[in-house]
CSV table of C-alpha atoms in Angstrom, one decimal:
chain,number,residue,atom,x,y,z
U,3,UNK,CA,36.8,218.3,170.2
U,4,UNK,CA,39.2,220.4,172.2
U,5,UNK,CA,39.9,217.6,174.4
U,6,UNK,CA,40.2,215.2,171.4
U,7,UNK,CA,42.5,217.3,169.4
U,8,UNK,CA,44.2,219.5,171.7
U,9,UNK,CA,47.4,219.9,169.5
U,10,UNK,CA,45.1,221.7,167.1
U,11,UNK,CA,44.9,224.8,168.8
U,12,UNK,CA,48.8,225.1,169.9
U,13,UNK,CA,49.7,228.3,167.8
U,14,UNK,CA,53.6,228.8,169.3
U,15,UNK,CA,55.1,227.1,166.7
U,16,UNK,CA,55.1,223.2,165.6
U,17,UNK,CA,56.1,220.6,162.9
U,18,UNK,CA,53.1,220.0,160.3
U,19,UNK,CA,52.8,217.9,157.6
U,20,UNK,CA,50.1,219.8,155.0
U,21,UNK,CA,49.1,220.2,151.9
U,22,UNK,CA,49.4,223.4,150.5
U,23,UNK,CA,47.7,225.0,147.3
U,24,UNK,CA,48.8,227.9,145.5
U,25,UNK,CA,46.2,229.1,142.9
U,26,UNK,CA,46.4,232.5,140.4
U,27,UNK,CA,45.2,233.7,137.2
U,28,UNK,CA,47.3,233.7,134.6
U,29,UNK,CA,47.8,237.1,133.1
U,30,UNK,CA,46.3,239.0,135.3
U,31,UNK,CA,48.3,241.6,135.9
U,32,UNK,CA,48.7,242.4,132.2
U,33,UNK,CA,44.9,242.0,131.9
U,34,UNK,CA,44.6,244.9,135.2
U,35,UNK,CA,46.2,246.8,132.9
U,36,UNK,CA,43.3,247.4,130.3
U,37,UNK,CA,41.0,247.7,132.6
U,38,UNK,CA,39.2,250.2,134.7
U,39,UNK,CA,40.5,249.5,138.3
U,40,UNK,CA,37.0,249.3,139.8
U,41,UNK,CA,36.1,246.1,137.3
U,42,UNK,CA,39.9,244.6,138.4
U,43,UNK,CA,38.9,244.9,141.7
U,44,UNK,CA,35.2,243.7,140.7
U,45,UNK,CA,36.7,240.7,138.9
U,46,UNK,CA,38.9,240.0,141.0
U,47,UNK,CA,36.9,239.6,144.0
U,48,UNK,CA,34.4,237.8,141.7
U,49,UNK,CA,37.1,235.0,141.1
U,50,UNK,CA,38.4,235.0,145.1
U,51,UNK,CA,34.9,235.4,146.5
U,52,UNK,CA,33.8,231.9,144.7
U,53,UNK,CA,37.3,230.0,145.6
U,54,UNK,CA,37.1,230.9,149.2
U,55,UNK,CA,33.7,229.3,149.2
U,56,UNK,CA,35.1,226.0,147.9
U,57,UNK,CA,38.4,226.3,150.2
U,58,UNK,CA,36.2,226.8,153.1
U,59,UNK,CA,33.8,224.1,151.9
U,60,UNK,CA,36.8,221.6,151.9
U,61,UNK,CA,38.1,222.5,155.3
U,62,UNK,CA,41.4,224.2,153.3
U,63,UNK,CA,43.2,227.3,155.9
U,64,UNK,CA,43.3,230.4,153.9
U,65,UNK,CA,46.8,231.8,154.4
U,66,UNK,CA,46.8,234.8,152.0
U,67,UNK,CA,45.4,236.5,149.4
U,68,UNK,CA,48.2,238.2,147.1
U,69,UNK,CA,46.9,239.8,144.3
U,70,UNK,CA,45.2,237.3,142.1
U,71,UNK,CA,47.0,234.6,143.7
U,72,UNK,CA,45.2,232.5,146.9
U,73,UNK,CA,47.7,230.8,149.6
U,74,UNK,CA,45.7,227.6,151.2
U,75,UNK,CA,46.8,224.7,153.2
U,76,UNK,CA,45.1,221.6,154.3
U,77,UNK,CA,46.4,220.0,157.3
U,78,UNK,CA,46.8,223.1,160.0
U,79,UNK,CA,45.7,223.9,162.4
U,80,UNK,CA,44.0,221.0,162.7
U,81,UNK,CA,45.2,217.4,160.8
U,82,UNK,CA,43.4,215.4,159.4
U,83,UNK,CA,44.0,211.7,157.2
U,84,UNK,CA,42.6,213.2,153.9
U,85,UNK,CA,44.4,216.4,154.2
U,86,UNK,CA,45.9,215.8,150.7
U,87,UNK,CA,42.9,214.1,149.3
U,88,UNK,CA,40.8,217.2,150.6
U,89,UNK,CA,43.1,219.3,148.9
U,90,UNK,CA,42.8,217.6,145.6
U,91,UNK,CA,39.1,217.4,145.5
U,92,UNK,CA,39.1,221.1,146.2
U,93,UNK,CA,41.5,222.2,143.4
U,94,UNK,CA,39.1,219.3,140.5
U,95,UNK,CA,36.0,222.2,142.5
U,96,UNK,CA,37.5,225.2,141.9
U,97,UNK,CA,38.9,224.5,138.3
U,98,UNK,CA,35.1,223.2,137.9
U,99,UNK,CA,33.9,226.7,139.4
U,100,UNK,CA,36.0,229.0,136.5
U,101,UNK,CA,33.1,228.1,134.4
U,102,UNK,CA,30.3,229.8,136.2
U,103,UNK,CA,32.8,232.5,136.8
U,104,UNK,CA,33.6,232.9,133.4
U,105,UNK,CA,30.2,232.9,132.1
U,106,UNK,CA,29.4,235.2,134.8
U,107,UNK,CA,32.2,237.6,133.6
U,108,UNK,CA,30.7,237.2,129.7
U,109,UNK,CA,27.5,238.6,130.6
U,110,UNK,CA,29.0,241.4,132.4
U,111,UNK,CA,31.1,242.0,129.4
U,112,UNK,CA,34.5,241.4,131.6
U,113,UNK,CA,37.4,239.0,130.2
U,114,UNK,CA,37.3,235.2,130.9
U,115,UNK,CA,40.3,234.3,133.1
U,116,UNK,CA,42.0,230.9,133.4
U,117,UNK,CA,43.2,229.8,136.6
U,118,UNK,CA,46.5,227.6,137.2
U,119,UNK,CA,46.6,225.5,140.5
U,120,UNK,CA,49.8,223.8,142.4
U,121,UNK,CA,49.6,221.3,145.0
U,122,UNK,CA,52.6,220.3,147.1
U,123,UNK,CA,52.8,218.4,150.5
U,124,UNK,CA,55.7,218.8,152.9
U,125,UNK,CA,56.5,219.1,156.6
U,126,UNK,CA,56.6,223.3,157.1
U,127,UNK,CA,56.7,225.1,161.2
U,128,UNK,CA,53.0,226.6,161.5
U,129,UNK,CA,52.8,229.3,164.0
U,130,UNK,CA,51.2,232.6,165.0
U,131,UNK,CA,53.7,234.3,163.1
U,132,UNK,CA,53.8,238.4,163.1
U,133,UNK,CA,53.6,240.9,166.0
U,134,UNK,CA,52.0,242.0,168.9
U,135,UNK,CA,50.3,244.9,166.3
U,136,UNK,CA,49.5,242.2,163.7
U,137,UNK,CA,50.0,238.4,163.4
U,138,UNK,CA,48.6,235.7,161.8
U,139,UNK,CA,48.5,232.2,161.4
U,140,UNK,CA,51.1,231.7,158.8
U,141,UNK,CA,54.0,228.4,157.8
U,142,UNK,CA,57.4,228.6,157.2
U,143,UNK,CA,59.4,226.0,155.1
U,144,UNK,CA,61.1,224.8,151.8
U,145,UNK,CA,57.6,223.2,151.1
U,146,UNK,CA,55.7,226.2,150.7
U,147,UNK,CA,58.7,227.8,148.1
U,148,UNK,CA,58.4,224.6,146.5
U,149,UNK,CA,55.0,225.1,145.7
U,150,UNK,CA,55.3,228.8,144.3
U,151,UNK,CA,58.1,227.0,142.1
U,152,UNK,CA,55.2,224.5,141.1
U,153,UNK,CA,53.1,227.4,140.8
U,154,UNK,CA,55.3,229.0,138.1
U,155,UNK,CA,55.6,226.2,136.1
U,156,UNK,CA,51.6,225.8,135.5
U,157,UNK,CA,50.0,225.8,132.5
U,158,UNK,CA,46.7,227.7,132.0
U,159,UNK,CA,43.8,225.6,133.1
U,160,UNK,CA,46.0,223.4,134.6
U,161,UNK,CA,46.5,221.5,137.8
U,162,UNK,CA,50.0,220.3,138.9
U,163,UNK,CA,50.9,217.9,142.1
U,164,UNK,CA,54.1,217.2,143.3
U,165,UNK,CA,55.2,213.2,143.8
U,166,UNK,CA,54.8,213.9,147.9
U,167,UNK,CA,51.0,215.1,147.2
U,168,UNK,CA,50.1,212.0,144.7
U,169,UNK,CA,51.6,209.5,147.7
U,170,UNK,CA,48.8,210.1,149.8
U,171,UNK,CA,46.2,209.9,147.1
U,172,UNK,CA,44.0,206.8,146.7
U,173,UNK,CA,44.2,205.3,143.1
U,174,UNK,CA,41.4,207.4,141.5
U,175,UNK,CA,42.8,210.1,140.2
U,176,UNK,CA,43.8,210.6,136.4
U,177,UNK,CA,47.1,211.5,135.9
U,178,UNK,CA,48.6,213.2,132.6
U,179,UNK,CA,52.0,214.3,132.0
U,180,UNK,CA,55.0,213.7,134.5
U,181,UNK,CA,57.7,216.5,134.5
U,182,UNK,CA,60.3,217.1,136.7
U,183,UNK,CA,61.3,220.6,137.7
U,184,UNK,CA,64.6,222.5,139.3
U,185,UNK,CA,64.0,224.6,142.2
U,186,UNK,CA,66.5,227.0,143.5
U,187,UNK,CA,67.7,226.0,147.3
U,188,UNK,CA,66.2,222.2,146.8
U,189,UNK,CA,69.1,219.5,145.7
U,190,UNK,CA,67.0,216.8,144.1
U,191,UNK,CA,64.5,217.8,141.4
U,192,UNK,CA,60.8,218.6,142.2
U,193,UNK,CA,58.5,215.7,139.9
U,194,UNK,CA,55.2,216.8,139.4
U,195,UNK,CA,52.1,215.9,137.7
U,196,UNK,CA,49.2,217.0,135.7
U,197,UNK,CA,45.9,216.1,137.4
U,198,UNK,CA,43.0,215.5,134.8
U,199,UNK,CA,39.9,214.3,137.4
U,200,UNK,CA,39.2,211.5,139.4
U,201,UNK,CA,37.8,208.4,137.8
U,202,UNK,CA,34.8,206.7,139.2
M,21,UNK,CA,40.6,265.1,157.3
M,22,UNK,CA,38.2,263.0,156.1
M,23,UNK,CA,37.1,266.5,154.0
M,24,UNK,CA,40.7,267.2,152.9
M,25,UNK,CA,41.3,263.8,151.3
M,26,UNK,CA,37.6,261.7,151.0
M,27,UNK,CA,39.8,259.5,148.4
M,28,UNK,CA,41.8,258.0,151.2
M,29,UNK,CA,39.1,256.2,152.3
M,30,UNK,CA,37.8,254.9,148.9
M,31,UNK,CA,38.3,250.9,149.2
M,32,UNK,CA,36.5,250.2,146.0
M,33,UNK,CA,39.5,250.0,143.7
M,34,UNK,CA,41.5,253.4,142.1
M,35,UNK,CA,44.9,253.3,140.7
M,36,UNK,CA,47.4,254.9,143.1
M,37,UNK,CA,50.8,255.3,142.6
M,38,UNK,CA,53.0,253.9,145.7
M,39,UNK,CA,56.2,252.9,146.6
M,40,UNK,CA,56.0,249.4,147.5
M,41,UNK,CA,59.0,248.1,149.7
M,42,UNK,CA,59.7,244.1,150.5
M,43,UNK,CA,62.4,242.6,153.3
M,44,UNK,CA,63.2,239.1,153.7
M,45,UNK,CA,65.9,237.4,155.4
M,46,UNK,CA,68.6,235.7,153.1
M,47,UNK,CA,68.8,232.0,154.3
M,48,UNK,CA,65.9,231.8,156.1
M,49,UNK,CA,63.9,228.8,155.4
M,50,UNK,CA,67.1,226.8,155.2
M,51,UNK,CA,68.2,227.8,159.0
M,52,UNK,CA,64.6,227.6,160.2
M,53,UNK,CA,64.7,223.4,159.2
M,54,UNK,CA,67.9,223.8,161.3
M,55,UNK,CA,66.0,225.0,164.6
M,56,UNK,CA,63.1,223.9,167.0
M,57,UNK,CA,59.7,225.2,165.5
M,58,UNK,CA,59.4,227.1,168.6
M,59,UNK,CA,63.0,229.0,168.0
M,60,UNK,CA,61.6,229.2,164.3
M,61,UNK,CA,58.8,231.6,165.4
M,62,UNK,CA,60.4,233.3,168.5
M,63,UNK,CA,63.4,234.5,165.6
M,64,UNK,CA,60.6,235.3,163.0
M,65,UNK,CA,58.4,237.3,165.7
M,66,UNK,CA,61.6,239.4,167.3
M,67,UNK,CA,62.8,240.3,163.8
M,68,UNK,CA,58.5,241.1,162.5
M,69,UNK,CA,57.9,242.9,165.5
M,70,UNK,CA,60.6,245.4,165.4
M,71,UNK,CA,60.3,246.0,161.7
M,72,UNK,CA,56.6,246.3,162.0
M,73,UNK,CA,57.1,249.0,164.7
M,74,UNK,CA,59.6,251.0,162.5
M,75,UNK,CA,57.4,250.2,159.2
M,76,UNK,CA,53.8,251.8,161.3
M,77,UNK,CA,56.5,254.9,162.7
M,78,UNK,CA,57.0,255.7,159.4
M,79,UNK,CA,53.6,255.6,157.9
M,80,UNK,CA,53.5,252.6,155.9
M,81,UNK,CA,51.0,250.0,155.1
M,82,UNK,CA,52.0,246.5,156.2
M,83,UNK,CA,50.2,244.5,153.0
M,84,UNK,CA,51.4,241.7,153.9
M,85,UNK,CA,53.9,238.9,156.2
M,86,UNK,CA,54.6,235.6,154.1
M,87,UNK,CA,57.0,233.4,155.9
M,88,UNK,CA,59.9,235.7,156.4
M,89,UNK,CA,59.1,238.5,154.1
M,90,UNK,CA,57.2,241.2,154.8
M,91,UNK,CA,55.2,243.6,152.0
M,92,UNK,CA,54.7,247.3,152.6
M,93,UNK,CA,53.5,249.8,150.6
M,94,UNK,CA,54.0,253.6,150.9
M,95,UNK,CA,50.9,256.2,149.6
M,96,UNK,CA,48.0,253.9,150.0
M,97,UNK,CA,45.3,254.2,151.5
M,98,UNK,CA,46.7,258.0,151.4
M,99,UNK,CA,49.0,259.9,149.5
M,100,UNK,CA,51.6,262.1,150.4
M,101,UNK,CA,54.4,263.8,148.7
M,102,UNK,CA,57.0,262.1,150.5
M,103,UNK,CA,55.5,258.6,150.2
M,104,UNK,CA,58.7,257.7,148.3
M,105,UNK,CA,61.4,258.7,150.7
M,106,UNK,CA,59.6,258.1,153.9
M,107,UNK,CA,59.8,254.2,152.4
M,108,UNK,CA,63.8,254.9,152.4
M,109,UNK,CA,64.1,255.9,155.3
M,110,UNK,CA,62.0,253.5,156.8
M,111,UNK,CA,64.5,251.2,154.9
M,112,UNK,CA,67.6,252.9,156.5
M,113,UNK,CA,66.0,252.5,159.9
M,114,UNK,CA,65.4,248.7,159.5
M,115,UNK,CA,68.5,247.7,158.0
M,116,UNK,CA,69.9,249.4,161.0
M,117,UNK,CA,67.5,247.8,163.7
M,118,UNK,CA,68.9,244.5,162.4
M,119,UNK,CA,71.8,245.2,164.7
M,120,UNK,CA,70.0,245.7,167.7
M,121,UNK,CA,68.0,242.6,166.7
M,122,UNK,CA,71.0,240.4,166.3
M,123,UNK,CA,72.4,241.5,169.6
M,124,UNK,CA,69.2,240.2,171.4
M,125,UNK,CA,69.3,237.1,168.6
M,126,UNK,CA,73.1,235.9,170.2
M,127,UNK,CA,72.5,236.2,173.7
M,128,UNK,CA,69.5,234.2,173.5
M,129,UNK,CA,71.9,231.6,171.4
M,130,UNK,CA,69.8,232.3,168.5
M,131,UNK,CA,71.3,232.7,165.0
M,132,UNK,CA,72.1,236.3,163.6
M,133,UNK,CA,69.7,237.2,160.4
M,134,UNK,CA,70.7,239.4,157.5
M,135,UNK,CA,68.0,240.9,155.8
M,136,UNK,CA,67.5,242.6,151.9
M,137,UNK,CA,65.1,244.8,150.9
M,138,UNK,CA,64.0,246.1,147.8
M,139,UNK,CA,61.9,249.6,147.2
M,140,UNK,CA,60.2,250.2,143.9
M,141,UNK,CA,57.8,252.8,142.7
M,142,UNK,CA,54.7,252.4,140.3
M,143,UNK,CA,51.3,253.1,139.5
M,144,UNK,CA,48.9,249.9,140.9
M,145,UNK,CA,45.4,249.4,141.4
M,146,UNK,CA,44.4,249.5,145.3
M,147,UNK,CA,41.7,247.9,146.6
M,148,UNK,CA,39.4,246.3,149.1
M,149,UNK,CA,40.0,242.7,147.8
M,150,UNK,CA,38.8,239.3,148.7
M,151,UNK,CA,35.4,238.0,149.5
M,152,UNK,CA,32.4,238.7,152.3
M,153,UNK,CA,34.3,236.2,154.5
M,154,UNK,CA,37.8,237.4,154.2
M,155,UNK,CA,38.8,240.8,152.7
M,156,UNK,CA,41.7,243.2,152.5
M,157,UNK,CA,43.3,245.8,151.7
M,158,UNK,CA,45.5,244.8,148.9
M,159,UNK,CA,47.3,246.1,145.3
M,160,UNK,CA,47.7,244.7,141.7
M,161,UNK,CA,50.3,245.6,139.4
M,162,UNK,CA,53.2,245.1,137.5
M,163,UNK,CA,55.1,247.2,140.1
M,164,UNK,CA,54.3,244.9,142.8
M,165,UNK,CA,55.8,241.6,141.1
M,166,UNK,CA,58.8,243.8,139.8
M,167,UNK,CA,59.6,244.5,143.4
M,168,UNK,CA,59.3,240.8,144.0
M,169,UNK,CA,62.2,240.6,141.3
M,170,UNK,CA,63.9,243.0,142.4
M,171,UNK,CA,64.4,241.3,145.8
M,172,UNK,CA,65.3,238.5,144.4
M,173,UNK,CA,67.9,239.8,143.2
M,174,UNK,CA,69.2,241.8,146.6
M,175,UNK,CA,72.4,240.5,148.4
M,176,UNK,CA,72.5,240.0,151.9
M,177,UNK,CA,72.0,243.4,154.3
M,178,UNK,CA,71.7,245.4,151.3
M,179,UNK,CA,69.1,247.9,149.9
M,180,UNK,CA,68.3,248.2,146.3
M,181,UNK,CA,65.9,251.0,145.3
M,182,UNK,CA,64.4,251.1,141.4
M,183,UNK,CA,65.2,254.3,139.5
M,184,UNK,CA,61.5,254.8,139.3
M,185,UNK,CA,62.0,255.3,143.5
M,186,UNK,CA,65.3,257.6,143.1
M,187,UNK,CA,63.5,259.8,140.8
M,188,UNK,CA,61.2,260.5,143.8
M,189,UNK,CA,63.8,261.2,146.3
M,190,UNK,CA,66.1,264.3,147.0
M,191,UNK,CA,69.9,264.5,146.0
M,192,UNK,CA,71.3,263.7,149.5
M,193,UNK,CA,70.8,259.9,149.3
M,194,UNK,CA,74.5,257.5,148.6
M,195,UNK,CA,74.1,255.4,145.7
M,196,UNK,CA,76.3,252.5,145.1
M,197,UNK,CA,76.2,250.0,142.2
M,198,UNK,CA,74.1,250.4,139.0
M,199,UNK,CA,72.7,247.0,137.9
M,200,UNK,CA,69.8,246.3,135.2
M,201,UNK,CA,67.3,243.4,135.7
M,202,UNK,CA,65.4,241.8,133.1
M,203,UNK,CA,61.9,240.7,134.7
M,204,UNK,CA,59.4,238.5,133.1
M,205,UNK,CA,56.6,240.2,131.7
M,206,UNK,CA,58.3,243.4,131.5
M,207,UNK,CA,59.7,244.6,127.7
M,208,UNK,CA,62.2,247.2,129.6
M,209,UNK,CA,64.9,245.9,131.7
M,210,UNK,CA,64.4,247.5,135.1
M,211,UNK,CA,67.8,249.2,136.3
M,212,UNK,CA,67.9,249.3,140.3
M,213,UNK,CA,70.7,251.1,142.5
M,214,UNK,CA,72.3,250.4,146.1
M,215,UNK,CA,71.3,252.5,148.8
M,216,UNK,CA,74.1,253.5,150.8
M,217,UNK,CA,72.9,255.8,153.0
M,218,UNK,CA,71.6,259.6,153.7
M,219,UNK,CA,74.2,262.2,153.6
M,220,UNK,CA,74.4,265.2,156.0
């Protein structure tokens, strides 16, 4: 595999096209609030511990954890054709997964939380990015403040992809509502659109 | 030590309250579609290195690098009385360490950086949070997204510090301009000041 693919281990610093995913729980901070902090942290890591699963299930690259909100990207370090697809299917999972959650957090008398999800594709400089004390695997690019913007505009419950995300989609996939959304440092608007499922 | 303060080492989730600091470099993402991925990450490594050796020299907590921002947080996991000015004069010492960087940043041909950075104090919950497969040490509050704001709203090689911060501090610290920022989720608007400097 390491002959196959050797670009997939080259960590100094190259062009990728991915797919990234932003996920958080709307709320939440307000919710943390008005609540002990050992059941924040409990639900918290209730909600994060089932997502990263399903990340990890769908190939996705865990970039960060901030708060209640989880960083992935599909595509690096290693590409692959269904990056975006991979991406989708794992956003329709996780949405899917709030339900166990949820009833989870019922019978432990904690609050139900509803996740919003953004999907955005783009070309963003992966590299080994940090110090000699502490460095990571991290991306730099208008792509991945795109999808925070994306992120910001989604509804509770909801998932959002941009236009460059639904190009590389097969035909499947339900759409809803198309809006189209200003981003600060980005020119042309960002058009986005509500993912229901995929149809059989 | 570990019988002076046992709660330093208590992961589990407590509410501390910190002063959470945040740097990025104005213009970054823009200049970095302007360069070679590999200039990209040798620009973003020389500038994290150096600020991660003055943030560890002055006993913060690196929480986080994303992109060209970095997230540190000052009286977690242990307190101290000075949590709040150690963080400004950490800032001092990076703003000026910038100029040392952008010396080394033109004779390698490589584009000068300014950065901004934001200090803000607050009560958040602390914890171990993740999953079994990836965990960290990470915070939740309104005090870390009002930070996020208030960087936002930083201009280039400045250093805006909440008043919840200056209330911390001793009288020798210039202040500059007053300005009051309205931030989402927050009733109160959340007035920050320039930091000039330390006087004698």
């Amino acid at each position: 595999e390491i002959l196959e693919s050797p670009e997939g281990l080259e960590l100094g610093g190259d062009l990728r096209e991915v797919t990234i995913m932003m996920s958080d729980i709307r709320g939440f901070t307000t919710l943390s609030e008005h609540l002990p902090p050992q059941k924040v942290v409990q639900l918290l890591n209730r909600y994060l511990g089932r997502m990263t699963e399903i990340i990890i299930e769908h190939d996705g690259t865990i970039d960060e954890f901030l708060g209640d909100a989880v960083l992935a990207v599909f595509g690096a370090p290693r590409h692959a054709d269904d990056d975006a697809e991979r991406a989708v299917k794992c956003a329709i999972a996780m949405q899917a997964a709030m339900e166990e959650v949820n009833q989870q957090n019922s019978a432990d008398g904690l609050p139900e939380l509803d996740m919003a999800l953004a999907l955005n594709t783009g070309t963003v400089v992966a590299g080994n990015i940090g110090s000699e004390r502490r460095a990571k695997y991290g991306f730099v690019g208008h792509a991945m403040n795109v999808t925070s913007r994306i992120e910001d505009a989604t509804g509770r419950k909801e998932i959002l992809i941009s236009e460059s995300t639904l190009e590389k989609l097969p035909d499947h996939y339900e759409l809803g509502d198309r809006r189209s959304l200003s981003v600060k440092g980005i020119e042309e608007s960002v058009v986005v659109y509500q993912l229901l499922g995929a149809s059989l």
